């Protein structure tokens, strides 16, 4: 409905004079199309944008890093100026207390982000990231990440979904720590490291990981981890023989430990 302006003609074209300026309006199927009403600065959705392509290629503000095993990606206290996305491999995230005690807070695998605290105003890294295996990692500068989050709804939806899933995982970790035994917590950590239930793969080889690291993740002592690992091996839940040197093969039967009351 035209509520302002003066109609100056009729027929195949209408001449409207809003605030003294004449705008031609073509008549299409009985509807008036007022092209002057579209804001010139309105953002346009890029229908050709693919988040997976963005995360798999280099471009402005992003580059792919080849990180060898055990190489430090960033250290606690470094400037937080970018976000990382794991294309291949596994990354260990750790934090060190003021008295020098180190704890493993997560192991990040393919298809996951880390270092996103920089987007929330974090100036310095709160922890360190070290490659557990040879890795291919996409580094996205903070400005480039903020730009794509504001510009591309498809990427924003994917990133928010990732953050929500990770938040749920942290809640589950807290419940696990509060209510489950160290044996169940260890079994759950091993199943998560093996990506149990994903892509229909029932058994997966986990890269070499020390019992000290497992103890940090579980919240128990190394001796307890050693005891339960030996038990799991005797029961056929895990196997040290499969995969590359030092690797651990986790079988789906380990789920029985988690489900057993």
PDB file of C-alpha atoms in Angstrom:
ATOM      1  CA  UNK A   1       0.000   0.000   0.000  1.00  0.00           C
ATOM      2  CA  UNK A   2       1.297   3.465  -0.927  1.00  0.00           C
ATOM      3  CA  UNK A   3       0.480   5.838   1.883  1.00  0.00           C
ATOM      4  CA  UNK A   4       2.811   8.714   0.997  1.00  0.00           C
ATOM      5  CA  UNK A   5       3.645  10.399  -2.291  1.00  0.00           C
ATOM      6  CA  UNK A   6       1.515  11.566  -5.186  1.00  0.00           C
ATOM      7  CA  UNK A   7       0.271   9.312  -7.999  1.00  0.00           C
ATOM      8  CA  UNK A   8       1.126  11.111 -11.228  1.00  0.00           C
ATOM      9  CA  UNK A   9      -0.017   8.548 -13.770  1.00  0.00           C
ATOM     10  CA  UNK A  10      -1.483   5.106 -14.401  1.00  0.00           C
ATOM     11  CA  UNK A  11      -1.203   2.193 -16.854  1.00  0.00           C
ATOM     12  CA  UNK A  12       1.882   0.036 -17.308  1.00  0.00           C
ATOM     13  CA  UNK A  13       3.863   2.464 -15.120  1.00  0.00           C
ATOM     14  CA  UNK A  14       3.002   4.576 -12.103  1.00  0.00           C
ATOM     15  CA  UNK A  15       4.919   7.721 -11.251  1.00  0.00           C
ATOM     16  CA  UNK A  16       5.149   8.300  -7.511  1.00  0.00           C
ATOM     17  CA  UNK A  17       6.489  11.488  -6.034  1.00  0.00           C
ATOM     18  CA  UNK A  18       7.673  10.730  -2.475  1.00  0.00           C
ATOM     19  CA  UNK A  19       9.104  13.928  -0.975  1.00  0.00           C
ATOM     20  CA  UNK A  20       9.270  15.556  -4.396  1.00  0.00           C
ATOM     21  CA  UNK A  21      11.306  12.822  -6.182  1.00  0.00           C
ATOM     22  CA  UNK A  22       9.653  10.858  -8.984  1.00  0.00           C
ATOM     23  CA  UNK A  23      10.090   7.044  -8.846  1.00  0.00           C
ATOM     24  CA  UNK A  24       8.797   4.765 -11.616  1.00  0.00           C
ATOM     25  CA  UNK A  25       6.898   1.704 -10.392  1.00  0.00           C
ATOM     26  CA  UNK A  26       6.234  -1.093 -12.915  1.00  0.00           C
ATOM     27  CA  UNK A  27       2.883  -2.844 -12.497  1.00  0.00           C
ATOM     28  CA  UNK A  28       3.357  -6.624 -12.255  1.00  0.00           C
ATOM     29  CA  UNK A  29       0.315  -8.883 -11.806  1.00  0.00           C
ATOM     30  CA  UNK A  30      -1.486  -6.089  -9.991  1.00  0.00           C
ATOM     31  CA  UNK A  31       1.337  -5.482  -7.491  1.00  0.00           C
ATOM     32  CA  UNK A  32       3.340  -2.304  -7.182  1.00  0.00           C
ATOM     33  CA  UNK A  33       7.095  -2.806  -6.814  1.00  0.00           C
ATOM     34  CA  UNK A  34       8.710   0.149  -5.065  1.00  0.00           C
ATOM     35  CA  UNK A  35      12.394  -0.462  -5.743  1.00  0.00           C
ATOM     36  CA  UNK A  36      13.429   2.685  -3.914  1.00  0.00           C
ATOM     37  CA  UNK A  37      12.311   1.096  -0.615  1.00  0.00           C
ATOM     38  CA  UNK A  38      15.217  -1.454  -0.543  1.00  0.00           C
ATOM     39  CA  UNK A  39      17.972  -0.189   1.780  1.00  0.00           C
ATOM     40  CA  UNK A  40      21.122   0.304  -0.261  1.00  0.00           C
ATOM     41  CA  UNK A  41      23.328  -0.915   2.576  1.00  0.00           C
ATOM     42  CA  UNK A  42      21.395  -4.101   3.400  1.00  0.00           C
ATOM     43  CA  UNK A  43      23.650  -7.192   3.664  1.00  0.00           C
ATOM     44  CA  UNK A  44      23.145  -9.803   0.995  1.00  0.00           C
ATOM     45  CA  UNK A  45      23.278 -13.504   1.809  1.00  0.00           C
ATOM     46  CA  UNK A  46      25.966 -15.309  -0.143  1.00  0.00           C
ATOM     47  CA  UNK A  47      24.117 -18.326  -1.457  1.00  0.00           C
ATOM     48  CA  UNK A  48      27.376 -19.769  -2.790  1.00  0.00           C
ATOM     49  CA  UNK A  49      29.176 -19.766   0.567  1.00  0.00           C
ATOM     50  CA  UNK A  50      30.183 -23.205   1.870  1.00  0.00           C
ATOM     51  CA  UNK A  51      31.489 -23.385   5.474  1.00  0.00           C
ATOM     52  CA  UNK A  52      33.342 -26.621   4.733  1.00  0.00           C
ATOM     53  CA  UNK A  53      35.169 -25.024   1.813  1.00  0.00           C
ATOM     54  CA  UNK A  54      36.039 -22.022   3.972  1.00  0.00           C
ATOM     55  CA  UNK A  55      37.566 -24.321   6.601  1.00  0.00           C
ATOM     56  CA  UNK A  56      39.447 -26.413   4.048  1.00  0.00           C
ATOM     57  CA  UNK A  57      41.168 -23.670   2.053  1.00  0.00           C
ATOM     58  CA  UNK A  58      43.510 -20.752   2.558  1.00  0.00           C
ATOM     59  CA  UNK A  59      42.468 -17.177   1.927  1.00  0.00           C
ATOM     60  CA  UNK A  60      42.471 -13.702   3.414  1.00  0.00           C
ATOM     61  CA  UNK A  61      43.202 -13.964   7.116  1.00  0.00           C
ATOM     62  CA  UNK A  62      43.547 -17.732   7.161  1.00  0.00           C
ATOM     63  CA  UNK A  63      46.350 -20.181   6.473  1.00  0.00           C
ATOM     64  CA  UNK A  64      47.003 -23.906   6.855  1.00  0.00           C
ATOM     65  CA  UNK A  65      49.723 -25.016   9.264  1.00  0.00           C
ATOM     66  CA  UNK A  66      51.531 -28.342   9.069  1.00  0.00           C
ATOM     67  CA  UNK A  67      52.384 -29.118  12.679  1.00  0.00           C
ATOM     68  CA  UNK A  68      54.593 -32.121  13.523  1.00  0.00           C
ATOM     69  CA  UNK A  69      53.918 -34.339  16.510  1.00  0.00           C
ATOM     70  CA  UNK A  70      54.757 -32.783  19.918  1.00  0.00           C
ATOM     71  CA  UNK A  71      55.143 -29.280  18.439  1.00  0.00           C
ATOM     72  CA  UNK A  72      53.640 -26.431  20.499  1.00  0.00           C
ATOM     73  CA  UNK A  73      50.911 -24.602  18.567  1.00  0.00           C
ATOM     74  CA  UNK A  74      50.528 -21.882  21.173  1.00  0.00           C
ATOM     75  CA  UNK A  75      51.609 -21.566  24.798  1.00  0.00           C
ATOM     76  CA  UNK A  76      49.826 -20.343  27.891  1.00  0.00           C
ATOM     77  CA  UNK A  77      50.259 -16.573  28.087  1.00  0.00           C
ATOM     78  CA  UNK A  78      50.684 -16.054  24.321  1.00  0.00           C
ATOM     79  CA  UNK A  79      48.630 -13.378  22.581  1.00  0.00           C
ATOM     80  CA  UNK A  80      45.139 -14.641  21.703  1.00  0.00           C
ATOM     81  CA  UNK A  81      44.832 -13.385  18.149  1.00  0.00           C
ATOM     82  CA  UNK A  82      43.224 -16.212  16.197  1.00  0.00           C
ATOM     83  CA  UNK A  83      41.085 -19.347  16.105  1.00  0.00           C
ATOM     84  CA  UNK A  84      42.250 -22.796  15.030  1.00  0.00           C
ATOM     85  CA  UNK A  85      40.408 -25.592  13.232  1.00  0.00           C
ATOM     86  CA  UNK A  86      41.762 -29.153  13.122  1.00  0.00           C
ATOM     87  CA  UNK A  87      41.689 -30.562   9.602  1.00  0.00           C
ATOM     88  CA  UNK A  88      43.766 -33.633  10.455  1.00  0.00           C
ATOM     89  CA  UNK A  89      45.261 -35.076  13.636  1.00  0.00           C
ATOM     90  CA  UNK A  90      44.760 -34.562  17.359  1.00  0.00           C
ATOM     91  CA  UNK A  91      45.681 -31.641  19.620  1.00  0.00           C
ATOM     92  CA  UNK A  92      46.124 -31.719  23.385  1.00  0.00           C
ATOM     93  CA  UNK A  93      44.973 -28.691  25.392  1.00  0.00           C
ATOM     94  CA  UNK A  94      46.599 -28.175  28.788  1.00  0.00           C
ATOM     95  CA  UNK A  95      46.731 -25.590  31.564  1.00  0.00           C
ATOM     96  CA  UNK A  96      49.434 -25.039  34.184  1.00  0.00           C
ATOM     97  CA  UNK A  97      48.648 -23.709  37.672  1.00  0.00           C
ATOM     98  CA  UNK A  98      50.670 -21.034  39.476  1.00  0.00           C
ATOM     99  CA  UNK A  99      52.516 -23.750  41.399  1.00  0.00           C
ATOM    100  CA  UNK A 100      53.460 -25.543  38.177  1.00  0.00           C
ATOM    101  CA  UNK A 101      50.920 -28.370  38.152  1.00  0.00           C
ATOM    102  CA  UNK A 102      49.804 -29.282  34.629  1.00  0.00           C
ATOM    103  CA  UNK A 103      46.386 -30.654  33.717  1.00  0.00           C
ATOM    104  CA  UNK A 104      44.964 -31.856  30.415  1.00  0.00           C
ATOM    105  CA  UNK A 105      41.581 -30.228  29.829  1.00  0.00           C
ATOM    106  CA  UNK A 106      40.744 -31.627  26.394  1.00  0.00           C
ATOM    107  CA  UNK A 107      41.952 -33.522  23.354  1.00  0.00           C
ATOM    108  CA  UNK A 108      40.710 -31.937  20.139  1.00  0.00           C
ATOM    109  CA  UNK A 109      40.344 -34.046  17.015  1.00  0.00           C
ATOM    110  CA  UNK A 110      39.457 -33.492  13.354  1.00  0.00           C
ATOM    111  CA  UNK A 111      36.516 -31.197  12.680  1.00  0.00           C
ATOM    112  CA  UNK A 112      36.837 -29.216  15.918  1.00  0.00           C
ATOM    113  CA  UNK A 113      37.870 -25.682  16.837  1.00  0.00           C
ATOM    114  CA  UNK A 114      40.146 -24.495  19.625  1.00  0.00           C
ATOM    115  CA  UNK A 115      41.485 -21.134  20.743  1.00  0.00           C
ATOM    116  CA  UNK A 116      38.102 -19.455  20.223  1.00  0.00           C
ATOM    117  CA  UNK A 117      38.444 -17.574  23.534  1.00  0.00           C
ATOM    118  CA  UNK A 118      39.981 -14.741  21.525  1.00  0.00           C
ATOM    119  CA  UNK A 119      36.531 -14.016  20.073  1.00  0.00           C
ATOM    120  CA  UNK A 120      35.158 -13.328  23.561  1.00  0.00           C
ATOM    121  CA  UNK A 121      37.740 -10.709  24.472  1.00  0.00           C
ATOM    122  CA  UNK A 122      40.462 -13.039  25.766  1.00  0.00           C
ATOM    123  CA  UNK A 123      43.753 -11.178  25.304  1.00  0.00           C
ATOM    124  CA  UNK A 124      46.139 -13.948  26.389  1.00  0.00           C
ATOM    125  CA  UNK A 125      45.922 -17.717  26.009  1.00  0.00           C
ATOM    126  CA  UNK A 126      44.605 -19.362  29.167  1.00  0.00           C
ATOM    127  CA  UNK A 127      46.278 -22.660  28.270  1.00  0.00           C
ATOM    128  CA  UNK A 128      48.598 -24.362  25.800  1.00  0.00           C
ATOM    129  CA  UNK A 129      47.974 -26.459  22.684  1.00  0.00           C
ATOM    130  CA  UNK A 130      50.360 -29.217  21.573  1.00  0.00           C
ATOM    131  CA  UNK A 131      50.080 -31.560  18.596  1.00  0.00           C
ATOM    132  CA  UNK A 132      49.629 -35.174  19.731  1.00  0.00           C
ATOM    133  CA  UNK A 133      50.081 -36.398  16.160  1.00  0.00           C
ATOM    134  CA  UNK A 134      51.205 -34.844  12.892  1.00  0.00           C
ATOM    135  CA  UNK A 135      48.483 -32.269  12.252  1.00  0.00           C
ATOM    136  CA  UNK A 136      47.040 -30.090   9.514  1.00  0.00           C
ATOM    137  CA  UNK A 137      45.485 -27.043  11.172  1.00  0.00           C
ATOM    138  CA  UNK A 138      43.707 -24.013   9.740  1.00  0.00           C
ATOM    139  CA  UNK A 139      44.538 -20.786  11.553  1.00  0.00           C
ATOM    140  CA  UNK A 140      41.977 -17.998  11.156  1.00  0.00           C
ATOM    141  CA  UNK A 141      42.870 -14.507  12.318  1.00  0.00           C
ATOM    142  CA  UNK A 142      40.478 -12.973  14.824  1.00  0.00           C
ATOM    143  CA  UNK A 143      39.283 -10.230  12.454  1.00  0.00           C
ATOM    144  CA  UNK A 144      38.676 -12.679   9.602  1.00  0.00           C
ATOM    145  CA  UNK A 145      36.725 -14.969  11.945  1.00  0.00           C
ATOM    146  CA  UNK A 146      34.566 -12.124  13.244  1.00  0.00           C
ATOM    147  CA  UNK A 147      33.896 -10.934   9.693  1.00  0.00           C
ATOM    148  CA  UNK A 148      32.705 -14.330   8.446  1.00  0.00           C
ATOM    149  CA  UNK A 149      30.555 -14.863  11.549  1.00  0.00           C
ATOM    150  CA  UNK A 150      28.770 -11.551  10.901  1.00  0.00           C
ATOM    151  CA  UNK A 151      28.566 -11.956   7.130  1.00  0.00           C
ATOM    152  CA  UNK A 152      27.684 -15.627   6.603  1.00  0.00           C
ATOM    153  CA  UNK A 153      24.631 -17.071   8.436  1.00  0.00           C
ATOM    154  CA  UNK A 154      25.509 -20.627   7.379  1.00  0.00           C
ATOM    155  CA  UNK A 155      28.918 -20.401   9.043  1.00  0.00           C
ATOM    156  CA  UNK A 156      27.463 -18.731  12.140  1.00  0.00           C
ATOM    157  CA  UNK A 157      24.904 -21.518  12.550  1.00  0.00           C
ATOM    158  CA  UNK A 158      27.612 -24.183  12.232  1.00  0.00           C
ATOM    159  CA  UNK A 159      29.898 -22.445  14.739  1.00  0.00           C
ATOM    160  CA  UNK A 160      27.105 -21.882  17.286  1.00  0.00           C
ATOM    161  CA  UNK A 161      26.080 -25.548  16.959  1.00  0.00           C
ATOM    162  CA  UNK A 162      29.687 -26.537  17.693  1.00  0.00           C
ATOM    163  CA  UNK A 163      29.842 -24.313  20.777  1.00  0.00           C
ATOM    164  CA  UNK A 164      26.556 -25.688  22.108  1.00  0.00           C
ATOM    165  CA  UNK A 165      27.699 -29.285  21.593  1.00  0.00           C
ATOM    166  CA  UNK A 166      30.955 -28.555  23.386  1.00  0.00           C
ATOM    167  CA  UNK A 167      29.081 -26.906  26.267  1.00  0.00           C
ATOM    168  CA  UNK A 168      26.933 -30.036  26.627  1.00  0.00           C
ATOM    169  CA  UNK A 169      30.111 -32.123  26.650  1.00  0.00           C
ATOM    170  CA  UNK A 170      31.540 -30.007  29.479  1.00  0.00           C
ATOM    171  CA  UNK A 171      28.330 -30.445  31.484  1.00  0.00           C
ATOM    172  CA  UNK A 172      28.549 -34.204  30.975  1.00  0.00           C
ATOM    173  CA  UNK A 173      32.191 -34.133  32.088  1.00  0.00           C
ATOM    174  CA  UNK A 174      31.189 -32.352  35.293  1.00  0.00           C
ATOM    175  CA  UNK A 175      28.404 -34.839  36.050  1.00  0.00           C
ATOM    176  CA  UNK A 176      30.797 -37.687  35.283  1.00  0.00           C
ATOM    177  CA  UNK A 177      33.387 -36.251  37.673  1.00  0.00           C
ATOM    178  CA  UNK A 178      30.857 -35.728  40.474  1.00  0.00           C
ATOM    179  CA  UNK A 179      28.974 -39.013  40.397  1.00  0.00           C
ATOM    180  CA  UNK A 180      30.951 -41.748  38.638  1.00  0.00           C
ATOM    181  CA  UNK A 181      33.837 -43.888  39.810  1.00  0.00           C
ATOM    182  CA  UNK A 182      37.330 -43.408  38.407  1.00  0.00           C
ATOM    183  CA  UNK A 183      36.940 -46.684  36.485  1.00  0.00           C
ATOM    184  CA  UNK A 184      33.824 -45.423  34.686  1.00  0.00           C
ATOM    185  CA  UNK A 185      35.417 -42.046  34.047  1.00  0.00           C
ATOM    186  CA  UNK A 186      38.444 -43.707  32.467  1.00  0.00           C
ATOM    187  CA  UNK A 187      36.235 -45.901  30.268  1.00  0.00           C
ATOM    188  CA  UNK A 188      34.260 -42.842  29.129  1.00  0.00           C
ATOM    189  CA  UNK A 189      37.445 -40.903  28.293  1.00  0.00           C
ATOM    190  CA  UNK A 190      38.761 -43.797  26.195  1.00  0.00           C
ATOM    191  CA  UNK A 191      35.452 -44.119  24.328  1.00  0.00           C
ATOM    192  CA  UNK A 192      35.394 -40.383  23.617  1.00  0.00           C
ATOM    193  CA  UNK A 193      38.984 -40.447  22.369  1.00  0.00           C
ATOM    194  CA  UNK A 194      38.013 -43.313  20.063  1.00  0.00           C
ATOM    195  CA  UNK A 195      35.003 -41.358  18.724  1.00  0.00           C
ATOM    196  CA  UNK A 196      32.729 -44.207  19.725  1.00  0.00           C
ATOM    197  CA  UNK A 197      29.388 -44.103  17.938  1.00  0.00           C
ATOM    198  CA  UNK A 198      30.499 -41.734  15.168  1.00  0.00           C
ATOM    199  CA  UNK A 199      30.302 -42.680  11.489  1.00  0.00           C
ATOM    200  CA  UNK A 200      29.311 -46.220  12.428  1.00  0.00           C
ATOM    201  CA  UNK A 201      32.856 -47.173  13.470  1.00  0.00           C
ATOM    202  CA  UNK A 202      32.668 -49.550  16.475  1.00  0.00           C
ATOM    203  CA  UNK A 203      36.413 -49.806  17.100  1.00  0.00           C
ATOM    204  CA  UNK A 204      39.052 -47.138  16.631  1.00  0.00           C
ATOM    205  CA  UNK A 205      42.775 -46.869  17.229  1.00  0.00           C
ATOM    206  CA  UNK A 206      43.742 -44.040  19.576  1.00  0.00           C
ATOM    207  CA  UNK A 207      47.181 -42.424  19.098  1.00  0.00           C
ATOM    208  CA  UNK A 208      49.727 -42.987  21.839  1.00  0.00           C
ATOM    209  CA  UNK A 209      48.684 -41.275  25.059  1.00  0.00           C
ATOM    210  CA  UNK A 210      50.481 -41.590  28.390  1.00  0.00           C
ATOM    211  CA  UNK A 211      48.861 -42.866  31.539  1.00  0.00           C
ATOM    212  CA  UNK A 212      49.822 -39.574  33.204  1.00  0.00           C
ATOM    213  CA  UNK A 213      47.716 -37.704  30.646  1.00  0.00           C
ATOM    214  CA  UNK A 214      44.812 -40.099  31.127  1.00  0.00           C
ATOM    215  CA  UNK A 215      45.075 -39.615  34.895  1.00  0.00           C
ATOM    216  CA  UNK A 216      44.873 -35.830  34.450  1.00  0.00           C
ATOM    217  CA  UNK A 217      41.795 -36.145  32.238  1.00  0.00           C
ATOM    218  CA  UNK A 218      40.065 -38.604  34.556  1.00  0.00           C
ATOM    219  CA  UNK A 219      40.997 -36.877  37.791  1.00  0.00           C
ATOM    220  CA  UNK A 220      42.776 -39.755  39.498  1.00  0.00           C
ATOM    221  CA  UNK A 221      46.273 -41.137  40.020  1.00  0.00           C
ATOM    222  CA  UNK A 222      48.502 -42.835  37.474  1.00  0.00           C
ATOM    223  CA  UNK A 223      48.542 -46.023  39.560  1.00  0.00           C
ATOM    224  CA  UNK A 224      44.734 -46.245  39.405  1.00  0.00           C
ATOM    225  CA  UNK A 225      44.785 -45.701  35.643  1.00  0.00           C
ATOM    226  CA  UNK A 226      47.407 -48.445  35.267  1.00  0.00           C
ATOM    227  CA  UNK A 227      45.293 -50.824  37.358  1.00  0.00           C
ATOM    228  CA  UNK A 228      42.125 -50.230  35.325  1.00  0.00           C
ATOM    229  CA  UNK A 229      43.942 -50.319  31.978  1.00  0.00           C
ATOM    230  CA  UNK A 230      45.352 -53.739  32.825  1.00  0.00           C
ATOM    231  CA  UNK A 231      41.869 -54.890  33.807  1.00  0.00           C
ATOM    232  CA  UNK A 232      40.360 -53.563  30.574  1.00  0.00           C
ATOM    233  CA  UNK A 233      43.034 -55.399  28.587  1.00  0.00           C
ATOM    234  CA  UNK A 234      42.427 -58.694  30.394  1.00  0.00           C
ATOM    235  CA  UNK A 235      38.685 -58.390  29.733  1.00  0.00           C
ATOM    236  CA  UNK A 236      39.309 -57.704  26.028  1.00  0.00           C
ATOM    237  CA  UNK A 237      37.995 -54.121  26.110  1.00  0.00           C
ATOM    238  CA  UNK A 238      41.261 -52.624  24.830  1.00  0.00           C
ATOM    239  CA  UNK A 239      44.254 -53.912  22.909  1.00  0.00           C
ATOM    240  CA  UNK A 240      47.781 -52.556  22.685  1.00  0.00           C
ATOM    241  CA  UNK A 241      48.658 -54.719  19.694  1.00  0.00           C
ATOM    242  CA  UNK A 242      46.614 -52.877  17.028  1.00  0.00           C
ATOM    243  CA  UNK A 243      47.540 -49.790  15.086  1.00  0.00           C
ATOM    244  CA  UNK A 244      50.850 -47.937  14.993  1.00  0.00           C
ATOM    245  CA  UNK A 245      53.565 -48.200  17.632  1.00  0.00           C
ATOM    246  CA  UNK A 246      52.233 -47.356  21.057  1.00  0.00           C
ATOM    247  CA  UNK A 247      48.674 -46.936  19.790  1.00  0.00           C
ATOM    248  CA  UNK A 248      45.669 -48.219  21.684  1.00  0.00           C
ATOM    249  CA  UNK A 249      42.711 -50.015  20.142  1.00  0.00           C
ATOM    250  CA  UNK A 250      39.434 -49.405  21.958  1.00  0.00           C
ATOM    251  CA  UNK A 251      36.629 -51.935  21.474  1.00  0.00           C
ATOM    252  CA  UNK A 252      32.947 -51.113  21.702  1.00  0.00           C
ATOM    253  CA  UNK A 253      32.602 -53.689  24.497  1.00  0.00           C
ATOM    254  CA  UNK A 254      34.206 -51.091  26.809  1.00  0.00           C
ATOM    255  CA  UNK A 255      30.793 -49.437  26.858  1.00  0.00           C
ATOM    256  CA  UNK A 256      29.713 -52.177  29.278  1.00  0.00           C
ATOM    257  CA  UNK A 257      31.833 -50.533  31.981  1.00  0.00           C
ATOM    258  CA  UNK A 258      30.048 -47.207  31.526  1.00  0.00           C
ATOM    259  CA  UNK A 259      26.557 -48.737  31.477  1.00  0.00           C
ATOM    260  CA  UNK A 260      27.133 -51.147  34.358  1.00  0.00           C
ATOM    261  CA  UNK A 261      25.759 -49.970  37.727  1.00  0.00           C
TER     262      UNK A 261
END
